Tab-separated table of C-alpha atoms in Angstrom:
chain	number	residue	atom	x	y	z
Y	16	ARG	CA	-4.418	50.878	-33.649
Y	17	SER	CA	-5.834	48.316	-36.042
Y	18	VAL	CA	-9.421	46.262	-35.865
Y	19	VAL	CA	-9.623	42.966	-37.244
Y	20	LEU	CA	-12.573	42.285	-40.288
Y	21	SER	CA	-13.748	38.957	-39.989
Y	22	TRP	CA	-15.970	36.738	-41.809
Y	23	VAL	CA	-16.662	32.772	-43.177
Y	24	SER	CA	-17.274	31.641	-46.910
Y	25	PHE	CA	-17.449	27.868	-47.846
Y	26	GLY	CA	-15.368	26.223	-50.202
Y	27	PRO	CA	-11.646	25.252	-51.138
Y	28	PRO	CA	-8.727	28.352	-51.166
Y	29	ALA	CA	-8.041	30.069	-54.487
Y	30	ARG	CA	-3.738	29.368	-54.994
Y	31	GLY	CA	-2.192	32.984	-54.818
Y	32	VAL	CA	-5.940	34.497	-53.562
Y	33	ARG	CA	-6.098	36.655	-50.553
Y	34	SER	CA	-9.062	37.832	-48.806
Y	35	ALA	CA	-9.415	41.168	-48.980
Y	36	VAL	CA	-10.863	44.597	-47.177
Y	37	ALA	CA	-11.105	47.670	-49.123
Y	38	ILE	CA	-11.733	51.192	-47.356
Y	39	GLN	CA	-11.173	54.920	-48.207
Y	40	GLY	CA	-9.286	54.046	-51.616
Y	41	GLN	CA	-6.690	51.401	-50.156
Y	42	THR	CA	-6.515	47.454	-49.216
Y	43	PHE	CA	-5.905	45.544	-46.605
Y	44	TYR	CA	-4.764	41.676	-47.373
Y	45	GLY	CA	-5.148	38.555	-45.319
Y	46	GLU	CA	-4.104	34.990	-45.150
Y	47	PRO	CA	-7.946	32.901	-45.843
Y	48	ARG	CA	-7.677	29.462	-43.294
Y	49	VAL	CA	-9.545	26.039	-44.328
Y	50	PHE	CA	-11.543	25.135	-41.341
Y	51	ILE	CA	-12.565	21.074	-40.934
Y	52	ASP	CA	-14.439	20.379	-38.248
Y	53	SER	CA	-12.949	16.845	-38.438
Y	54	MET	CA	-15.416	14.781	-35.718
Y	55	GLU	CA	-19.095	16.738	-36.315
Y	56	CYS	CA	-18.668	17.457	-40.132
Y	57	PRO	CA	-15.527	16.759	-42.153
Y	58	THR	CA	-16.782	16.566	-45.071
Y	59	VAL	CA	-17.205	20.826	-45.227
Y	60	ALA	CA	-14.602	23.064	-45.973
Y	61	ARG	CA	-14.761	26.050	-44.511
Y	62	LEU	CA	-12.755	29.202	-45.597
Y	63	MET	CA	-12.351	31.655	-42.222
Y	64	HIS	CA	-11.259	35.012	-42.947
Y	65	GLN	CA	-9.456	37.702	-41.245
Y	66	VAL	CA	-7.798	41.006	-41.991
Y	67	VAL	CA	-6.346	43.885	-39.978
Y	68	VAL	CA	-7.035	47.209	-40.825
Y	69	ASP	CA	-3.731	49.461	-39.437
Y	70	LEU	CA	-6.029	52.253	-38.642
Y	71	ALA	CA	-3.011	54.822	-38.712
Y	72	ALA	CA	-3.310	54.619	-42.527
Y	73	ILE	CA	-6.434	55.836	-43.297
Y	74	ASP	CA	-8.148	58.715	-42.154
Y	75	VAL	CA	-10.593	58.086	-38.737
Y	76	ALA	CA	-12.233	60.877	-38.300
Y	77	GLY	CA	-16.057	59.869	-38.857
Y	78	ASP	CA	-17.781	56.341	-39.876
Y	79	LEU	CA	-15.915	54.520	-42.100
Y	80	SER	CA	-17.517	52.585	-45.143
Y	81	TYR	CA	-15.557	49.416	-46.925
Y	82	ASP	CA	-15.869	46.522	-48.948
Y	83	VAL	CA	-14.908	42.915	-48.208
Y	84	THR	CA	-14.614	40.165	-50.922
Y	85	TYR	CA	-12.589	36.778	-51.920
Y	86	PRO	CA	-11.885	37.528	-55.142
Y	87	ALA	CA	-11.197	33.898	-56.351
Y	88	PRO	CA	-13.452	32.679	-59.433
Y	89	GLY	CA	-16.444	32.371	-59.351
Y	90	ALA	CA	-16.170	33.945	-55.826
Y	91	PRO	CA	-19.462	36.384	-54.896
Y	92	PRO	CA	-18.342	40.379	-56.147
Y	93	PRO	CA	-17.468	42.441	-53.175
Y	94	ARG	CA	-19.950	42.852	-50.901
Y	95	ARG	CA	-20.059	46.639	-49.341
Y	96	MET	CA	-20.707	46.471	-45.646
Y	97	PRO	CA	-22.683	48.911	-42.791
Y	98	ALA	CA	-21.203	51.772	-42.104
Y	99	MET	CA	-17.900	50.761	-39.164
Y	100	ARG	CA	-18.221	53.541	-36.584
Y	101	LEU	CA	-15.615	52.986	-34.455
Y	102	PRO	CA	-15.289	54.529	-30.662
Y	103	HIS	CA	-13.838	57.354	-29.843
Y	104	SER	CA	-10.945	56.401	-28.557
Y	105	TYR	CA	-10.135	54.723	-32.116
Y	106	ARG	CA	-10.717	58.372	-33.916
Y	107	ARG	CA	-7.965	60.643	-35.308
Y	108	PRO	CA	-7.867	64.274	-33.062
Y	109	ALA	CA	-8.070	66.933	-34.938
Y	110	GLY	CA	-5.438	69.909	-34.695
Y	111	GLY	CA	-3.784	67.272	-32.604
Y	112	SER	CA	-4.932	67.316	-29.426
Y	113	ARG	CA	-7.684	64.867	-28.282
Y	114	PRO	CA	-10.451	65.941	-25.631
Y	115	PRO	CA	-11.940	63.901	-22.641
Y	116	PRO	CA	-13.789	60.780	-24.307
Y	117	PRO	CA	-17.269	61.087	-24.548
Y	118	PRO	CA	-19.210	58.466	-22.283
Y	119	LEU	CA	-18.810	54.673	-23.170
Y	120	ARG	CA	-21.677	52.861	-23.728
Y	121	ALA	CA	-21.570	48.413	-23.556
Y	122	ALA	CA	-23.593	46.105	-24.192
Y	123	LEU	CA	-22.471	42.661	-21.796
Y	124	PHE	CA	-24.236	39.703	-21.211
Y	125	GLY	CA	-23.774	35.852	-21.793
Y	126	ASP	CA	-25.834	32.954	-22.913
Y	127	MET	CA	-28.047	34.662	-26.215
Y	128	GLY	CA	-27.881	31.727	-29.413
Y	129	THR	CA	-29.681	32.559	-32.784
Y	130	VAL	CA	-32.052	33.828	-34.151
Y	131	SER	CA	-32.198	32.287	-37.864
Y	132	TYR	CA	-31.379	28.564	-36.989
Y	133	ARG	CA	-34.645	26.225	-36.880
Y	134	ALA	CA	-37.086	29.379	-35.359
Y	135	PRO	CA	-40.140	28.909	-35.771
Y	136	PRO	CA	-42.900	31.844	-35.139
Y	137	ASP	CA	-43.801	30.391	-31.336
Y	138	VAL	CA	-40.036	29.497	-30.646
Y	139	ALA	CA	-38.867	32.801	-31.652
Y	140	GLU	CA	-42.171	34.237	-29.110
Y	141	LYS	CA	-41.424	31.805	-25.929
Y	142	HIS	CA	-37.819	32.180	-25.713
Y	143	ALA	CA	-37.281	36.076	-27.356
Y	144	SER	CA	-33.640	37.005	-28.034
Y	145	SER	CA	-31.973	40.712	-27.446
Y	146	ILE	CA	-30.625	40.154	-31.110
Y	147	PRO	CA	-33.283	42.862	-32.499
Y	148	ALA	CA	-33.058	45.213	-29.375
Y	149	LEU	CA	-29.384	45.138	-29.914
Y	150	LEU	CA	-29.204	46.203	-33.823
Y	151	ASN	CA	-31.730	48.781	-33.090
Y	152	LEU	CA	-29.668	50.524	-29.871
Y	153	THR	CA	-26.136	49.915	-33.612
Y	154	ARG	CA	-28.514	51.375	-35.800
Y	155	GLY	CA	-29.148	54.475	-33.620
Y	156	GLY	CA	-26.006	54.970	-32.529
Y	157	ALA	CA	-26.631	54.255	-28.717
Y	158	LEU	CA	-23.902	51.739	-28.371
Y	159	ASP	CA	-19.865	51.843	-29.254
Y	160	LEU	CA	-19.148	48.258	-28.187
Y	161	VAL	CA	-20.454	44.578	-27.560
Y	162	VAL	CA	-19.284	42.203	-24.864
Y	163	HIS	CA	-20.137	38.864	-25.225
Y	164	ILE	CA	-19.339	36.913	-22.609
Y	165	GLY	CA	-19.862	33.237	-23.618
Y	166	ASP	CA	-22.171	30.528	-24.933
Y	167	ILE	CA	-22.729	32.052	-28.369
Y	168	GLY	CA	-25.061	30.879	-30.480
Y	169	TYR	CA	-25.508	27.930	-28.333
Y	170	ASN	CA	-22.840	24.225	-29.740
Y	171	LEU	CA	-21.961	26.465	-32.868
Y	172	ASP	CA	-20.762	23.109	-33.937
Y	173	THR	CA	-24.147	21.731	-34.443
Y	174	ASP	CA	-25.834	20.773	-37.608
Y	175	CYS	CA	-22.116	20.342	-39.239
Y	176	GLY	CA	-21.816	24.487	-37.973
Y	177	ARG	CA	-25.022	25.914	-39.143
Y	178	VAL	CA	-25.905	27.477	-36.170
Y	179	GLY	CA	-22.122	29.665	-35.705
Y	180	ASP	CA	-22.956	30.354	-39.153
Y	181	ALA	CA	-26.849	31.421	-38.622
Y	182	PHE	CA	-25.201	33.072	-35.349
Y	183	MET	CA	-22.983	35.243	-37.498
Y	184	ILE	CA	-25.302	35.912	-40.162
Y	185	ASP	CA	-27.732	37.304	-36.938
Y	186	VAL	CA	-25.053	39.419	-35.564
Y	187	GLU	CA	-23.148	41.076	-39.029
Y	188	PRO	CA	-25.773	44.167	-39.318
Y	189	MET	CA	-23.720	45.023	-35.616
Y	190	ALA	CA	-20.741	43.164	-35.555
Y	191	ALA	CA	-20.139	44.801	-38.936
Y	192	ALA	CA	-20.892	48.668	-37.743
Y	193	ILE	CA	-19.000	48.419	-34.172
Y	194	PRO	CA	-16.761	45.837	-32.557
Y	195	TYR	CA	-17.978	42.615	-31.110
Y	196	MET	CA	-15.795	41.408	-28.503
Y	197	LEU	CA	-15.866	37.310	-27.764
Y	198	GLY	CA	-15.088	34.904	-24.645
Y	199	PRO	CA	-15.944	30.856	-24.316
Y	200	GLY	CA	-19.088	29.480	-22.545
Y	201	ASN	CA	-19.316	26.165	-21.377
Y	202	HIS	CA	-21.665	25.450	-24.825
Y	203	GLU	CA	-18.520	26.638	-27.198
Y	204	GLU	CA	-16.226	23.647	-25.596
Y	205	GLU	CA	-17.801	20.958	-28.364
Y	206	LYS	CA	-19.229	17.619	-27.161
Y	207	TRP	CA	-16.839	15.344	-29.130
Y	208	GLU	CA	-13.751	16.986	-28.703
Y	209	PHE	CA	-13.988	18.253	-24.903
Y	210	GLY	CA	-12.340	21.516	-24.448
Y	211	SER	CA	-11.477	21.650	-27.956
Y	212	TYR	CA	-13.464	24.855	-28.560
Y	213	ALA	CA	-13.015	24.607	-32.217
Y	214	HIS	CA	-15.229	26.191	-33.679
Y	215	TYR	CA	-14.780	29.152	-31.062
Y	216	LEU	CA	-11.078	29.688	-32.004
Y	217	HIS	CA	-11.461	29.555	-35.907
Y	218	ARG	CA	-14.767	31.610	-35.564
Y	219	TYR	CA	-13.083	34.257	-33.706
Y	220	ASP	CA	-9.524	33.496	-34.409
Y	221	GLY	CA	-9.239	37.840	-35.002
Y	222	GLN	CA	-9.371	38.140	-31.958
Y	223	ARG	CA	-5.602	36.990	-31.572
Y	224	VAL	CA	-4.988	40.655	-32.136
Y	225	ALA	CA	-6.114	41.786	-29.082
Y	226	ALA	CA	-4.599	38.713	-27.083
Y	227	ALA	CA	-1.007	39.323	-27.864
Y	228	ALA	CA	-1.904	43.017	-27.059
Y	229	SER	CA	-2.598	41.549	-23.271
Y	230	GLU	CA	0.585	39.039	-23.578
Y	231	SER	CA	-1.989	36.423	-23.781
Y	232	HIS	CA	-1.626	33.090	-25.679
Y	233	SER	CA	-5.069	32.455	-26.340
Y	234	ILE	CA	-8.460	34.108	-26.983
Y	235	ARG	CA	-10.188	32.235	-24.491
Y	236	TYR	CA	-8.908	34.962	-22.095
Y	237	TYR	CA	-7.723	38.291	-22.641
Y	238	SER	CA	-8.151	42.000	-22.009
Y	239	PHE	CA	-8.327	45.321	-24.540
Y	240	THR	CA	-8.876	48.516	-23.216
Y	241	GLU	CA	-11.459	51.056	-24.710
Y	242	GLY	CA	-12.315	54.842	-23.765
Y	243	LEU	CA	-12.794	55.189	-19.674
Y	244	ALA	CA	-12.688	51.080	-19.355
Y	245	HIS	CA	-10.869	47.784	-19.509
Y	246	PHE	CA	-12.166	45.004	-20.163
Y	247	VAL	CA	-10.652	41.080	-18.646
Y	248	LEU	CA	-12.089	38.192	-20.319
Y	249	LEU	CA	-11.857	35.325	-18.643
Y	250	ASP	CA	-12.114	31.261	-19.133
Y	251	SER	CA	-14.248	29.866	-16.331
Y	252	SER	CA	-14.215	26.405	-17.447
Y	253	ALA	CA	-10.861	25.791	-16.676
Y	254	TRP	CA	-11.904	26.281	-13.018
Y	255	VAL	CA	-14.202	23.610	-12.811
Y	256	HIS	CA	-13.040	20.538	-14.818
Y	257	PRO	CA	-9.531	18.664	-13.607
Y	258	LEU	CA	-8.048	18.290	-16.797
Y	259	THR	CA	-7.908	22.219	-17.311
Y	260	PHE	CA	-6.823	23.482	-13.732
Y	261	PRO	CA	-3.214	24.063	-15.167
Y	262	ARG	CA	-5.288	26.259	-17.816
Y	263	ALA	CA	-6.619	28.225	-14.569
Y	264	GLU	CA	-3.554	28.847	-12.926
Y	265	ARG	CA	-1.691	30.453	-16.114
Y	266	GLN	CA	-5.050	32.539	-16.307
Y	267	LEU	CA	-4.850	33.769	-12.566
Y	268	ARG	CA	-0.977	34.706	-13.120
Y	269	TRP	CA	-1.561	36.584	-16.116
Y	270	LEU	CA	-4.529	38.412	-14.615
Y	271	ALA	CA	-2.383	39.844	-12.146
Y	272	ALA	CA	0.132	40.782	-14.082
Y	273	ASP	CA	-2.648	43.119	-16.520
Y	274	LEU	CA	-4.188	44.195	-14.194
Y	275	ALA	CA	-1.089	45.610	-12.320
Y	276	LYS	CA	-0.517	47.126	-15.658
Y	277	VAL	CA	-3.857	49.051	-15.852
Y	278	ASP	CA	-3.035	53.096	-15.145
Y	279	ARG	CA	-6.378	53.602	-13.031
Y	280	ALA	CA	-5.904	57.588	-13.611
Y	281	ALA	CA	-6.185	57.338	-17.074
Y	282	THR	CA	-8.992	53.944	-17.088
Y	283	PRO	CA	-10.602	54.494	-13.987
Y	284	TRP	CA	-12.880	51.684	-15.017
Y	285	VAL	CA	-12.070	48.009	-15.113
Y	286	VAL	CA	-14.385	45.065	-15.638
Y	287	VAL	CA	-14.230	41.605	-15.916
Y	288	LEU	CA	-16.181	39.004	-18.055
Y	289	ILE	CA	-16.606	35.049	-17.438
Y	290	HIS	CA	-19.088	32.916	-17.945
Y	291	ARG	CA	-19.630	31.379	-14.837
Y	292	ALA	CA	-20.389	33.414	-12.049
Y	293	LEU	CA	-18.421	33.902	-8.548
Y	294	TYR	CA	-21.420	35.388	-7.008
Y	295	CYS	CA	-24.972	33.636	-8.264
Y	296	THR	CA	-28.246	32.144	-6.638
Y	297	LYS	CA	-30.362	29.526	-7.968
Y	298	SER	CA	-30.973	25.975	-6.218
Y	299	VAL	CA	-29.022	23.498	-4.657
Y	300	ASP	CA	-27.226	22.147	-8.026
Y	301	VAL	CA	-23.472	22.745	-8.412
Y	302	GLU	CA	-23.951	25.975	-10.869
Y	303	CYS	CA	-24.288	28.624	-8.064
Y	304	ASN	CA	-22.728	26.704	-5.204
Y	305	LEU	CA	-19.447	23.698	-5.922
Y	306	GLU	CA	-18.987	25.967	-9.199
Y	307	ALA	CA	-19.138	29.838	-7.838
Y	308	ARG	CA	-17.162	28.685	-4.840
Y	309	ALA	CA	-14.039	27.251	-7.192
Y	310	ILE	CA	-13.752	30.051	-9.158
Y	311	ARG	CA	-13.911	32.552	-6.040
Y	312	ASP	CA	-12.218	31.183	-3.264
Y	313	GLY	CA	-10.598	28.202	-4.967
Y	314	LEU	CA	-11.278	23.971	-3.661
Y	315	HIS	CA	-7.659	24.124	-2.106
Y	316	VAL	CA	-8.113	20.237	-2.744
Y	317	GLY	CA	-5.106	18.277	-4.817
Y	318	VAL	CA	-4.415	20.557	-7.693
Y	319	SER	CA	-7.179	22.922	-7.496
Y	320	PRO	CA	-6.855	26.319	-8.778
Y	321	ASP	CA	-6.680	29.604	-6.428
Y	322	GLY	CA	-9.790	31.060	-6.491
Y	323	LEU	CA	-10.332	34.483	-8.452
Y	324	GLU	CA	-11.511	36.881	-5.518
Y	325	PRO	CA	-8.372	37.701	-3.871
Y	326	THR	CA	-6.845	39.353	-7.396
Y	327	LEU	CA	-9.869	40.992	-7.927
Y	328	LEU	CA	-10.403	43.213	-4.612
Y	329	LYS	CA	-6.738	43.403	-4.346
Y	330	TYR	CA	-6.419	45.254	-7.941
Y	331	GLY	CA	-10.201	47.016	-7.121
Y	332	VAL	CA	-11.801	45.701	-10.262
Y	333	ASP	CA	-14.975	47.537	-10.551
Y	334	LEU	CA	-17.642	44.956	-11.940
Y	335	VAL	CA	-17.241	41.419	-12.816
Y	336	VAL	CA	-20.057	40.821	-15.358
Y	337	ALA	CA	-21.252	37.155	-15.759
Y	338	GLY	CA	-23.770	34.699	-17.752
Y	339	HIS	CA	-24.358	30.673	-17.362
Y	340	THR	CA	-27.498	30.695	-15.342
Y	341	HIS	CA	-30.344	31.873	-17.408
Y	342	HIS	CA	-31.578	35.122	-15.178
Y	343	TYR	CA	-30.529	38.372	-14.339
Y	344	GLN	CA	-29.291	38.946	-11.098
Y	345	ARG	CA	-26.951	41.645	-9.014
Y	346	THR	CA	-25.449	42.034	-6.007
Y	347	TYR	CA	-24.813	44.948	-3.293
Y	348	PRO	CA	-20.463	45.634	-3.538
Y	349	VAL	CA	-19.260	42.185	-2.135
Y	350	ALA	CA	-15.839	40.586	-0.472
Y	351	TYR	CA	-15.799	38.074	1.152
Y	352	GLY	CA	-19.112	36.672	1.009
Y	353	LYS	CA	-20.436	39.343	2.384
Y	354	PRO	CA	-21.607	42.933	1.430
Y	355	THR	CA	-19.281	45.700	2.333
Y	356	GLN	CA	-22.511	48.475	1.899
Y	357	ARG	CA	-26.265	48.217	0.738
Y	358	ASP	CA	-25.193	51.219	-2.035
Y	359	TYR	CA	-22.977	52.110	-4.676
Y	360	THR	CA	-21.295	55.112	-3.935
Y	361	ASN	CA	-17.290	54.278	-3.193
Y	362	PRO	CA	-18.234	50.801	-2.836
Y	363	ARG	CA	-15.405	48.829	-0.754
Y	364	GLY	CA	-15.980	45.962	-2.998
Y	365	PRO	CA	-16.844	44.702	-6.732
Y	366	VAL	CA	-20.174	44.528	-7.826
Y	367	HIS	CA	-21.786	40.761	-9.757
Y	368	VAL	CA	-24.391	41.061	-11.868
Y	369	GLN	CA	-25.267	37.878	-13.574
Y	370	SER	CA	-26.547	38.583	-17.499
Y	371	GLY	CA	-27.027	35.161	-18.830
Y	372	ILE	CA	-30.526	35.471	-20.095
Y	373	ALA	CA	-29.929	37.291	-23.929
Y	374	GLY	CA	-31.677	34.910	-25.920
Y	375	GLY	CA	-32.999	31.436	-26.710
Y	376	VAL	CA	-32.563	29.743	-23.463
Y	377	GLU	CA	-34.650	28.057	-21.311
Y	378	ALA	CA	-35.056	31.072	-18.053
Y	379	GLU	CA	-34.162	29.442	-14.713
Y	380	PRO	CA	-35.909	30.206	-11.567
Y	381	TRP	CA	-34.971	31.010	-8.128
Y	382	SER	CA	-35.563	27.824	-5.681
Y	383	VAL	CA	-33.710	29.051	-3.015
Y	384	PRO	CA	-33.816	32.335	-0.564
Y	385	PHE	CA	-31.562	35.548	-1.114
Y	386	GLU	CA	-28.057	35.480	0.008
Y	387	PRO	CA	-26.950	39.184	2.313
Y	388	TRP	CA	-24.935	40.384	-0.661
Y	389	GLU	CA	-27.860	39.769	-3.044
Y	390	ALA	CA	-29.750	42.873	-4.491
Y	391	TYR	CA	-31.850	42.346	-6.991
Y	392	ARG	CA	-33.499	39.232	-8.931
Y	393	ASP	CA	-35.435	39.428	-11.523
Y	394	VAL	CA	-37.651	37.512	-11.299
Y	395	ASP	CA	-40.402	37.957	-14.263
Y	396	LEU	CA	-37.247	36.197	-15.686
Y	397	ARG	CA	-37.293	38.807	-19.230
Y	398	ARG	CA	-34.650	37.807	-21.326
Y	399	GLY	CA	-31.948	40.866	-21.833
Y	400	PHE	CA	-28.582	42.512	-21.459
Y	401	LEU	CA	-26.532	44.348	-19.624
Y	402	LYS	CA	-26.634	48.178	-21.008
Y	403	ALA	CA	-23.325	49.634	-19.035
Y	404	THR	CA	-21.987	53.512	-19.904
Y	405	PHE	CA	-19.018	54.834	-18.118
Y	406	PHE	CA	-19.946	58.760	-18.367
Y	407	ASN	CA	-16.448	59.701	-16.773
Y	408	ALA	CA	-13.813	58.533	-14.698
Y	409	SER	CA	-16.538	58.962	-11.355
Y	410	HIS	CA	-19.805	57.757	-12.751
Y	411	ALA	CA	-21.131	55.022	-14.308
Y	412	ALA	CA	-24.540	53.822	-15.032
Y	413	PHE	CA	-26.254	49.985	-15.721
Y	414	GLU	CA	-29.847	49.360	-17.158
Y	415	GLN	CA	-30.559	45.857	-17.313
Y	416	VAL	CA	-32.464	46.235	-21.085
Y	417	GLY	CA	-35.010	43.911	-21.884
Y	418	ALA	CA	-35.282	41.756	-25.069
Y	419	ASP	CA	-38.279	44.102	-25.815
Y	420	GLY	CA	-36.670	47.340	-25.276
Y	421	ALA	CA	-37.841	47.971	-21.830
Y	422	PRO	CA	-36.154	48.797	-18.421
Y	423	VAL	CA	-35.259	45.640	-16.125
Y	424	ASP	CA	-33.397	47.314	-13.540
Y	425	SER	CA	-31.035	49.824	-13.303
Y	426	PHE	CA	-28.629	51.420	-10.921
Y	427	ASP	CA	-25.299	53.937	-10.806
Y	428	ILE	CA	-21.698	53.312	-9.408
Y	429	VAL	CA	-19.904	56.496	-8.102
Y	430	GLN	CA	-16.437	56.121	-7.310
Y	431	HIS	CA	-13.699	58.755	-6.100
Y	432	ARG	CA	-11.350	56.080	-5.007
Y	433	HIS	CA	-10.483	53.559	-8.172
Y	434	GLY	CA	-7.810	51.213	-6.456
Y	435	SER	CA	-7.671	48.099	-4.475
Y	436	PHE	CA	-9.809	47.602	-1.941
Y	437	LEU	CA	-7.780	45.971	-0.049
Y	438	HIS	CA	-6.338	49.128	1.585
Y	439	PRO	CA	-8.477	51.173	4.001
């Protein structure tokens, strides 16, 4: 197995100088790449550094201290990073035998933004960010993994890319210590180059390792397995923009093949993360109506792609986490627009969670009645993130944690029969 360490610096590359990570007396190298945002800021060159660390070459028995550097003339000296605390499955077992995996603890959310970019006290107070709470959990050893599904720093290209830089600075103490995985949202599309995702694709190109391992050709959609759970990240914009419909069809084919390969005996839990939701309520606008229906069912008009729900039901996806609409909401287990039950014991359909209010965004209240499949709305519109704990093959707990660290909502899923929901 391997991990990819990524960072950004400024200036032109030095001939023959490579990015470097020093760990346990060994040095791993990567080739820096120049990124110039030709539309937003053509005069500024950034160096994108990605170094792949082969874990087979080091002793992964505990936390790992490491330094990162780009040893070009005039460059800063090597920088010591926070100790890397890799999840249990990365660690080399003592004596050649691996005990059962401990619980996997993951933060899952969308729509966060930054705290360090133009955040005067009055704005920071009004739009509290989850970043401090996430950092506290990371430093306290209470998180193993973060998955952030879209609207990452909000318009990473803004102000000559300074918003993207600020986001990376904000999350560095967390992303340097535990895996931090990202998927795209509509604010990664960028206003000048529709659908280009330029900053997303260049800043987070290190995720190409996970994409390649899951046989995806793009970091817009990919999957990875960690411990008891298989995580799938999808690009929802492909279902709502006609020019990108072909990308939705490719994702559907890839998704079916990916889910078919999951051994549910070894990896019982399957979580899909997608920026726009399949099930949500808010108002009479398009987000939770036309767009949600297009992603869930397909519009069946012209060349529009098929929806995702039949595939999710066929392969027994346990949980779907989305962002985009700025509030927290959860459903009962649901299939084809109807709740399969009013509890979470042996669900016969996926549970959908809307956790799209992790940070500095305008909260969006509801102006429509409850749907039959809705179980909970946080009408107080508290900012926060979903913390998932996968205890074992049958039990998982989920808690929406507020930006102040206080609980907002919680529910447990007990599933003794992982697999397709299409069979009785």
